[in-house]
XYZ file of C-alpha atoms in Angstrom:
615
model
C 126.827 111.892 100.411
C 123.230 111.854 101.649
C 121.650 108.470 102.485
C 118.862 108.518 99.879
C 120.943 110.506 97.410
C 123.672 107.861 97.126
C 121.151 105.033 97.106
C 118.098 105.553 94.904
C 117.906 109.254 93.929
C 121.218 109.185 92.068
C 121.588 105.404 91.908
C 118.681 105.305 89.463
C 119.835 108.435 87.640
C 123.249 106.859 87.128
C 121.587 103.732 85.767
C 119.359 105.678 83.356
C 122.372 107.540 82.006
C 124.292 104.293 81.405
C 121.301 102.745 79.658
C 120.138 105.898 77.827
C 116.605 104.907 78.847
C 114.454 104.035 81.850
C 115.053 100.380 81.094
C 112.594 97.864 82.524
C 113.209 98.026 86.274
C 110.848 95.844 88.311
C 113.222 95.157 91.200
C 113.361 98.609 92.819
C 110.236 100.187 94.306
C 111.849 103.635 94.166
C 112.049 103.425 90.371
C 108.234 103.427 90.417
C 107.964 106.777 92.174
C 107.443 109.877 90.062
C 110.897 111.183 89.182
C 110.335 114.624 87.741
C 113.186 116.190 89.688
C 115.450 113.214 88.996
C 115.106 114.052 85.303
C 116.690 117.426 86.086
C 119.314 115.588 88.125
C 119.937 113.386 85.084
C 120.693 116.348 82.831
C 123.114 117.813 85.384
C 124.604 114.406 86.202
C 125.620 113.947 82.559
C 127.887 116.983 82.884
C 129.001 117.224 86.516
C 127.999 113.903 88.096
C 126.837 113.764 91.713
C 127.686 117.305 92.819
C 125.951 118.811 89.789
C 122.751 116.935 90.685
C 122.908 118.300 94.227
C 123.284 121.799 92.761
C 119.856 121.388 91.116
C 118.240 121.005 94.527
C 120.399 123.865 95.825
C 119.053 126.108 93.042
C 115.549 125.547 94.429
C 116.825 126.382 97.924
C 117.976 129.739 96.553
C 114.779 130.326 94.563
C 112.367 129.593 97.418
C 113.266 132.476 99.783
C 113.553 134.866 96.847
C 110.054 133.840 95.786
C 108.782 134.417 99.321
C 110.382 137.859 99.392
C 108.890 138.700 95.992
C 105.455 137.591 97.189
C 105.705 139.844 100.261
C 106.817 142.847 98.221
C 104.128 142.390 95.553
C 101.273 142.269 98.057
C 102.470 145.016 100.387
C 104.171 143.250 103.304
C 107.845 143.135 102.399
C 108.984 142.916 106.046
C 106.945 139.750 106.514
C 108.526 138.398 103.330
C 112.011 139.143 104.673
C 111.376 137.387 107.992
C 109.654 134.391 106.417
C 112.331 133.964 103.744
C 115.212 134.102 106.238
C 113.536 131.683 108.676
C 113.026 129.163 105.870
C 116.511 129.573 104.389
C 118.110 129.225 107.850
C 116.022 126.207 108.863
C 118.369 123.236 109.493
C 116.256 120.708 107.589
C 116.006 123.053 104.585
C 119.754 123.667 104.698
C 120.546 119.966 104.788
C 117.971 118.724 102.303
C 118.617 121.662 99.995
C 122.321 120.951 99.578
C 122.132 117.263 98.647
C 120.429 115.279 95.879
C 117.007 115.160 97.578
C 113.718 116.459 96.176
C 112.069 118.000 99.240
C 113.120 121.636 98.829
C 112.295 121.550 95.120
C 108.823 120.275 95.961
C 108.278 123.008 98.546
C 109.502 125.652 96.103
C 107.073 124.460 93.425
C 104.182 124.441 95.930
C 104.921 128.008 96.937
C 105.218 129.038 93.284
C 101.729 127.598 92.648
C 100.345 129.514 95.639
C 102.038 132.727 94.472
C 100.783 132.366 90.888
C 97.256 131.734 92.134
C 97.391 134.970 94.129
C 98.574 136.887 91.062
C 95.839 135.296 88.945
C 93.197 136.155 91.554
C 94.341 139.786 91.525
C 94.792 140.197 87.752
C 92.667 137.425 86.181
C 95.280 136.914 83.483
C 93.992 133.724 81.889
C 97.395 132.750 80.522
C 98.607 132.237 84.106
C 96.454 129.123 84.307
C 98.952 127.335 82.062
C 101.961 127.604 84.427
C 99.689 126.962 87.408
C 98.574 123.682 85.840
C 102.078 122.731 84.738
C 103.514 123.358 88.201
C 100.660 121.526 89.939
C 101.336 118.480 87.754
C 105.070 118.872 88.299
C 104.514 118.845 92.077
C 103.076 115.345 91.666
C 106.003 114.557 89.358
C 108.425 115.504 92.117
C 106.778 113.666 94.999
C 103.540 111.692 95.332
C 102.591 113.430 98.596
C 102.514 116.772 96.766
C 99.563 115.629 94.649
C 97.524 117.818 96.995
C 98.621 120.754 94.842
C 96.317 119.609 92.024
C 92.954 119.493 93.858
C 93.857 122.540 95.968
C 94.727 124.678 92.944
C 91.583 123.476 91.148
C 89.450 124.277 94.217
C 90.946 127.789 94.412
C 90.214 128.407 90.727
C 86.630 127.170 91.118
C 86.080 129.312 94.237
C 87.277 132.490 92.572
C 85.474 131.825 89.307
C 82.174 131.043 91.042
C 82.521 134.110 93.269
C 83.036 136.310 90.206
C 80.314 134.451 88.250
C 82.758 133.729 85.452
C 82.719 130.637 83.192
C 84.663 127.697 84.578
C 84.812 125.089 81.830
C 87.617 126.529 79.710
C 89.939 127.593 82.589
C 89.542 124.262 84.361
C 90.054 122.339 81.124
C 93.289 124.235 80.472
C 94.422 123.640 84.053
C 93.563 119.934 83.924
C 95.274 119.320 80.589
C 98.459 121.085 81.721
C 98.531 119.231 85.046
C 97.852 115.871 83.406
C 100.618 116.461 80.870
C 103.111 116.527 83.749
C 101.564 113.653 85.687
C 100.608 111.171 82.984
C 104.108 110.095 81.874
C 104.819 108.620 85.314
C 101.474 106.837 85.471
C 101.855 105.439 81.959
C 105.422 104.312 82.629
C 104.314 102.442 85.760
C 101.314 100.916 84.006
C 103.544 99.550 81.261
C 106.372 98.305 83.483
C 104.761 97.230 86.764
C 101.010 97.128 85.934
C 100.172 99.765 88.547
C 100.046 103.475 87.643
C 100.443 104.464 91.295
C 103.158 101.988 92.275
C 104.539 101.308 94.829
C 101.166 102.131 96.403
C 97.547 101.026 95.730
C 98.646 97.462 94.932
C 95.385 96.100 96.333
C 93.578 97.865 93.483
C 96.215 97.065 90.850
C 97.523 93.565 91.729
C 100.938 92.824 90.292
C 103.869 90.475 90.939
C 106.364 93.262 91.662
C 105.220 94.902 94.914
C 103.156 92.906 97.396
C 100.209 94.339 99.295
C 101.792 93.128 102.516
C 105.006 95.006 101.859
C 103.087 98.167 101.000
C 101.179 97.966 104.296
C 104.338 97.326 106.302
C 106.176 100.141 104.533
C 103.441 102.745 105.030
C 102.975 101.731 108.677
C 106.714 102.049 109.237
C 106.727 105.528 107.644
C 103.835 106.623 109.867
C 105.312 104.992 112.946
C 105.662 107.318 115.908
C 108.421 105.129 117.397
C 108.170 106.087 121.076
C 107.004 109.640 120.354
C 103.644 110.791 121.627
C 101.773 113.462 119.669
C 102.648 115.914 122.448
C 106.373 115.174 122.084
C 106.500 115.453 118.307
C 106.561 119.294 118.051
C 109.636 119.528 120.281
C 111.330 116.666 118.410
C 110.717 118.200 114.993
C 111.676 121.732 115.971
C 114.690 121.279 118.239
C 115.919 117.689 118.610
C 115.629 115.845 115.308
C 117.152 112.526 116.320
C 114.030 110.390 115.876
C 112.578 112.350 112.959
C 115.679 112.714 110.744
C 116.032 116.477 111.130
C 114.375 119.538 112.663
C 113.020 122.843 111.371
C 114.410 125.086 114.130
C 113.290 126.228 117.597
C 111.834 129.469 116.206
C 108.880 127.423 114.957
C 107.860 126.615 118.526
C 106.446 130.143 118.311
C 104.282 129.162 115.335
C 101.046 129.767 117.337
C 101.897 133.477 117.126
C 101.095 133.192 113.423
C 97.408 133.069 114.386
C 97.624 136.833 114.846
C 97.974 136.984 111.039
C 94.315 135.976 110.778
C 93.456 139.667 110.913
C 94.800 139.958 107.348
C 93.237 138.347 104.284
C 96.711 137.227 103.162
C 97.320 135.750 106.605
C 94.151 133.682 106.406
C 95.130 132.282 103.035
C 98.676 131.529 104.196
C 97.450 129.706 107.297
C 94.905 127.759 105.254
C 97.667 126.683 102.855
C 99.861 125.737 105.817
C 97.043 123.647 107.308
C 96.510 121.835 103.997
C 100.159 121.123 103.307
C 100.834 119.776 106.772
C 98.893 116.693 105.626
C 102.006 114.987 104.105
C 103.491 114.992 107.613
C 100.705 112.610 108.647
C 102.019 110.012 106.173
C 105.628 110.052 107.365
C 107.296 110.803 110.690
C 110.385 112.390 109.123
C 110.644 116.160 109.423
C 111.181 116.479 105.665
C 107.473 115.735 105.199
C 106.632 118.731 107.398
C 108.549 121.074 105.089
C 105.692 121.867 102.622
C 103.795 123.860 105.257
C 106.802 125.743 106.671
C 107.016 128.668 104.158
C 103.346 129.486 104.704
C 103.696 129.403 108.490
C 106.909 131.467 108.319
C 105.226 134.166 106.207
C 102.175 134.175 108.477
C 104.499 134.589 111.460
C 106.111 137.534 109.679
C 102.696 139.062 109.033
C 101.752 138.650 112.685
C 104.731 140.644 114.013
C 105.654 142.982 111.147
C 104.065 145.996 112.843
C 105.902 145.320 116.136
C 109.458 146.471 115.458
C 111.037 144.895 118.550
C 109.290 141.546 118.093
C 110.262 141.480 114.416
C 113.972 141.909 115.133
C 113.925 139.552 118.113
C 112.400 136.780 115.998
C 114.831 137.439 113.162
C 117.893 137.295 115.414
C 116.639 134.327 117.422
C 115.814 132.363 114.271
C 119.139 132.942 112.547
C 121.368 132.456 115.615
C 119.691 129.261 116.850
C 119.773 127.720 113.364
C 123.417 128.539 112.616
C 125.223 125.237 111.908
C 127.786 125.801 114.631
C 125.105 126.589 117.207
C 122.568 123.793 116.702
C 124.718 121.223 118.499
C 123.995 123.094 121.754
C 120.424 121.824 121.835
C 119.698 119.179 119.162
C 120.367 115.447 119.313
C 123.962 114.678 118.346
C 122.958 112.529 115.379
C 120.187 114.813 114.066
C 120.409 115.262 110.288
C 121.719 118.795 109.774
C 124.571 120.912 108.467
C 127.352 121.077 111.042
C 129.948 123.189 109.193
C 130.819 124.830 105.887
C 133.203 122.400 104.124
C 134.943 124.984 101.946
C 138.034 122.877 101.198
C 135.892 119.918 100.153
C 133.643 122.097 98.009
C 136.601 123.641 96.176
C 138.257 120.206 95.841
C 141.309 121.361 97.803
C 140.607 118.107 99.615
C 140.143 115.550 96.797
C 136.626 114.306 96.179
C 137.639 110.661 96.630
C 139.045 111.401 100.076
C 135.852 113.178 101.114
C 133.646 110.354 99.860
C 135.629 107.654 101.639
C 135.526 109.686 104.826
C 131.797 110.362 104.753
C 130.351 107.179 103.214
C 131.076 104.111 105.331
C 130.485 101.654 102.479
C 132.333 103.622 99.801
C 135.187 101.039 99.657
C 132.537 98.411 98.864
C 131.311 100.442 95.883
C 134.897 100.400 94.591
C 135.133 96.671 95.273
C 131.875 95.939 93.418
C 133.101 97.794 90.348
C 136.384 95.873 90.444
C 135.054 92.377 91.093
C 131.569 92.201 89.551
C 131.323 91.880 85.748
C 129.241 94.413 83.872
C 126.471 91.850 83.340
C 126.544 90.700 86.973
C 123.795 91.152 89.549
C 124.527 91.803 93.215
C 122.021 90.861 95.918
C 122.574 93.165 98.874
C 120.948 92.746 102.256
C 121.681 96.396 103.066
C 121.925 99.765 101.270
C 125.261 100.241 99.475
C 126.022 103.565 97.713
C 124.496 102.564 94.369
C 125.184 105.978 92.876
C 128.928 105.316 93.050
C 128.945 101.965 91.304
C 128.121 101.036 87.710
C 126.876 97.533 88.544
C 123.282 96.426 88.974
C 122.292 95.865 92.594
C 119.100 94.386 94.040
C 118.333 95.455 97.607
C 116.724 92.746 99.695
C 113.485 94.601 100.537
C 112.813 96.820 97.512
C 110.594 94.457 95.491
C 108.783 91.133 95.612
C 111.617 89.650 93.555
C 114.243 90.874 96.029
C 112.197 89.658 98.989
C 111.968 86.212 97.390
C 115.743 86.093 96.877
C 116.248 86.976 100.525
C 113.715 84.361 101.617
C 115.605 81.704 99.636
C 118.783 82.605 101.511
C 117.051 82.504 104.866
C 115.310 79.188 104.168
C 118.764 77.662 103.933
C 120.468 79.652 106.686
C 117.812 79.821 109.400
C 115.965 76.800 110.722
C 112.750 78.712 111.485
C 112.306 79.450 107.771
C 112.541 75.809 106.632
C 109.672 73.396 106.076
C 109.929 71.385 109.283
C 106.322 70.263 109.730
C 103.558 68.667 107.685
C 99.850 69.479 107.911
C 97.900 66.469 106.650
C 94.215 66.557 105.651
C 93.016 62.921 105.481
C 89.532 61.881 104.337
C 87.782 58.931 102.656
C 88.793 58.662 99.029
C 86.848 61.034 96.776
C 86.953 61.893 93.097
C 87.910 65.537 92.983
C 88.819 68.078 90.348
C 89.037 71.292 92.349
C 90.259 71.388 95.924
C 91.368 74.273 98.108
C 92.898 74.904 101.513
C 91.148 77.789 103.288
C 92.579 79.840 106.155
C 90.054 81.324 108.611
C 92.083 83.026 111.376
C 92.926 86.698 111.746
C 96.123 88.311 112.968
C 97.918 91.649 112.774
C 101.355 90.087 112.402
C 101.326 86.375 111.520
C 101.526 85.232 107.891
C 100.796 81.990 106.115
C 103.353 80.211 103.969
C 103.553 76.810 102.250
C 106.746 75.216 100.970
C 104.950 72.368 99.161
C 101.356 71.271 98.657
C 100.983 67.592 97.715
C 97.950 65.454 96.850
C 97.867 61.703 97.531
C 95.756 58.685 96.753
C 96.361 55.334 98.500
C 99.765 56.528 99.698
C 100.997 57.589 96.260
C 101.511 61.239 95.357
C 99.639 62.532 92.332
C 102.180 63.514 89.727
C 102.003 67.201 88.937
C 100.836 67.953 85.431
C 100.846 70.973 83.100
C 97.061 70.711 83.012
C 96.847 71.644 86.690
C 95.639 75.202 87.319
C 96.932 76.814 90.505
C 95.621 79.895 92.277
C 95.945 81.618 95.623
C 94.442 84.500 97.534
C 96.349 86.641 98.242
C 99.602 86.633 96.223
C 98.531 84.443 93.305
C 101.741 85.329 91.463
C 103.945 83.020 93.524
C 101.640 80.068 94.077
C 103.783 77.871 91.792
C 106.527 77.997 94.438
C 104.425 75.595 96.513
C 104.428 73.074 93.658
C 108.066 73.131 92.494
C 109.650 70.436 94.729
C 112.274 72.995 95.725
C 113.105 72.893 99.468
C 114.262 76.539 99.615
C 111.275 78.211 97.960
C 107.814 78.748 99.365
C 104.589 80.551 98.662
C 103.699 83.186 101.217
C 100.544 85.202 101.733
C 102.810 88.263 102.162
C 99.992 89.717 104.237
C 98.860 89.325 107.826
C 96.293 86.580 108.332
C 92.659 87.272 107.509
C 89.702 84.889 106.998
C 89.290 83.743 103.403
C 92.907 83.235 102.427
C 93.211 80.139 100.265
C 95.305 77.997 97.956
C 93.450 76.170 95.185
C 94.309 73.393 92.739
C 92.301 72.521 89.646
C 93.490 69.082 88.491
C 92.111 69.559 84.995
C 89.926 66.452 85.277
C 88.395 64.422 88.139
C 90.977 62.363 90.045
C 90.735 60.082 93.114
C 92.272 61.784 96.189
C 92.329 60.743 99.836
C 94.725 63.229 101.446
C 96.300 66.644 100.967
C 99.600 67.465 102.674
C 101.138 70.881 103.286
C 104.834 71.177 104.095
C 105.362 74.322 106.141
C 107.768 76.116 108.419
C 106.955 76.557 112.078
C 106.558 80.345 111.632
C 102.858 80.000 110.785
C 101.524 81.668 113.916
C 97.819 81.160 114.588
C 96.682 79.778 111.222
C 93.416 77.827 111.148
C 92.981 75.663 108.054
C 90.301 73.472 106.577
C 90.005 71.669 103.235
C 87.201 72.189 100.735
C 86.209 70.586 97.425
C 83.968 71.913 94.682
C 80.795 69.853 94.416
C 79.121 72.053 91.786
C 80.285 75.135 89.891
C 80.968 77.733 92.577
C 79.659 75.495 95.375
C 82.223 74.267 97.933
C 81.927 71.918 100.889
C 84.329 71.125 103.709
C 85.847 67.656 103.418
C 88.359 67.976 106.261
C 87.834 70.292 109.225
C 91.495 70.507 110.166
C 94.908 68.980 109.547
C 97.021 66.633 111.617
C 100.410 68.132 112.387
C 103.648 66.168 112.418
C 107.355 66.913 112.259
C 109.111 66.767 108.909
C 112.716 65.670 108.708
C 114.503 68.653 107.202
C 117.354 68.406 104.747
C 119.763 70.155 107.035
C 122.213 71.400 104.450
C 120.212 73.392 101.953
C 122.916 75.984 101.412
C 124.105 74.795 98.026
C 120.508 74.426 96.791
C 119.843 78.045 97.756
C 122.929 79.252 95.893
C 121.919 77.385 92.758
C 118.431 78.880 93.008
C 119.859 82.383 93.272
C 122.129 81.742 90.298
C 119.149 80.521 88.288
C 117.455 83.842 89.040
C 120.434 85.808 87.750
C 122.256 86.637 90.996
C 126.037 86.437 90.642
C 127.219 88.077 93.887
C 126.078 88.583 97.466
C 126.909 91.638 99.582
C 126.306 90.974 103.265
C 126.901 93.234 106.225
C 128.157 91.700 109.445
C 124.893 92.823 111.072
C 122.677 91.071 108.523
C 120.661 88.012 109.434
C 122.647 84.933 108.407
C 125.936 86.828 107.936
C 127.833 84.582 110.366
C 126.597 81.475 108.563
C 127.685 82.885 105.178
C 131.172 83.496 106.562
C 131.581 80.260 108.499
C 130.118 77.951 105.839
C 131.140 79.702 102.639
C 132.343 76.450 101.024
C 129.016 74.690 101.650
C 127.149 77.652 100.223
C 129.358 77.784 97.162
C 130.504 81.307 98.032
C 133.899 82.642 97.073
C 135.022 85.689 99.039
C 135.876 88.500 96.623
C 136.801 91.123 99.198
C 135.837 92.814 102.427
C 134.941 96.338 103.399
C 133.768 98.096 106.549
C 131.621 95.515 108.350
C 130.672 93.775 105.083
C 131.828 91.040 102.708
C 131.336 90.536 98.963
C 130.899 86.928 97.802
C 130.792 85.450 94.318
C 128.205 82.691 93.857
C 129.937 79.737 92.230
C 127.710 78.048 89.592
């Protein structure tokens, strides 16, 4: 019943199983992430559904501390292995993430396995160990993008040891690289084929595509890195003891992590602390405590090394760590809504309490998943403005923010429901009549927040609009993929830069042949912020001159009831149903004006309503 587990982790797995393939998903950014662990979920899901998938992650939670203990025993510090393993296994964020269909614990386990294998290889120089090292390094990337660090780090370790021993490097590194690439390449190839970007949903500026916008990527990564109202000094306490703002905590014992510096007196301690310093990097990309987990086993083992010779300190740390992280004890100090285990649900686990009862108790929107399955046909498409439990429905759902397509659907709704989104002003560039073939509107302002959008771009001569022709060639920078929306005569669609303003943004029209033009008109909403526009024409190939330094603004009489037009647009794009929470923007308008929209209420659930879009 975890948030991400019931949405995309198992929502996509459920879809793959129904389709018996990956399908061609371009409407869900999470389908573009590497899904190596989800493939293990898929195998288990085919037999035991959702709980079986969670058991895969749980298996890694069991393997990780055993691997840590084995590492300590092999290299002569078993007590340190015991302390480190128990501190990790007892950690609240490991206990929570490791008992649901997430991939964090599996990723940490694979990282530690790579580290352990590298230590064995360094001690024995068994060349065949390079194969599993490479496979696991590639699999780390296959589990989670942020764990790509395993590949260069493992390669650097191999190079260091080989150079130090003056041994040949080419063959070992080739074997390592081939094995790692074999685990990484399928995800890159899949993304290249489906969404034109091997690293989607990131690096869209380098691999432009119509599925994920650069603006969304920037907003998403900034949101993930956002410190909310946490200062760097407050973050350690939040991530070790409170957990409300960082979606979990690792346990108060890790406030004593500086003691691990005493492990620097051991060679193993230096390597553990170096690994911990490297794998804390993912935490810089995301505020959530789960992204701090990769470094925790290394710090825990180093802490064990630091105190293993001090009997009293060893037992004090062991008792303090286990008692303070016990599920029934954490509520004494953490935030009430911190993500953690709070009890051992034995009756639910043994199905003494029926699974359906547990799901409906724990998942607020579970009744809506039932409703969707009952009311939406198998070939239907639901647009949701929130995150329903996709894993518990067999219908296809598009979430309003997960792709450029979904964002456009949402924008169509809002253009009809919210006045600020509608084209309510015109920007007119007037100039003496000229014979033009290529003309462009250029934006020269900068902003961190404002964006530029155009509902329609029209060209006129002597008061008459130039009829649009198939020979016209349209382009835009940025977001060239949606420029046609500014030339479709549709009042509820618009082209948007999808990025914050920067100098050099433009929209360009090539008329195919020279035509007389004396004005260019943009129809825009009033949410344009600080845009600064001028009009240019091409006077020679690649040579442009300004023909109008700025537009004249005037109000545009809006067609006030655009609701039905928006519904027809959504239907034309395949949407058959709308799922709207009472907290969603426009929800009150959907409810109060359902007839004007062409919505038929199919049912209600907790704080949400399911509508059918009438053709």
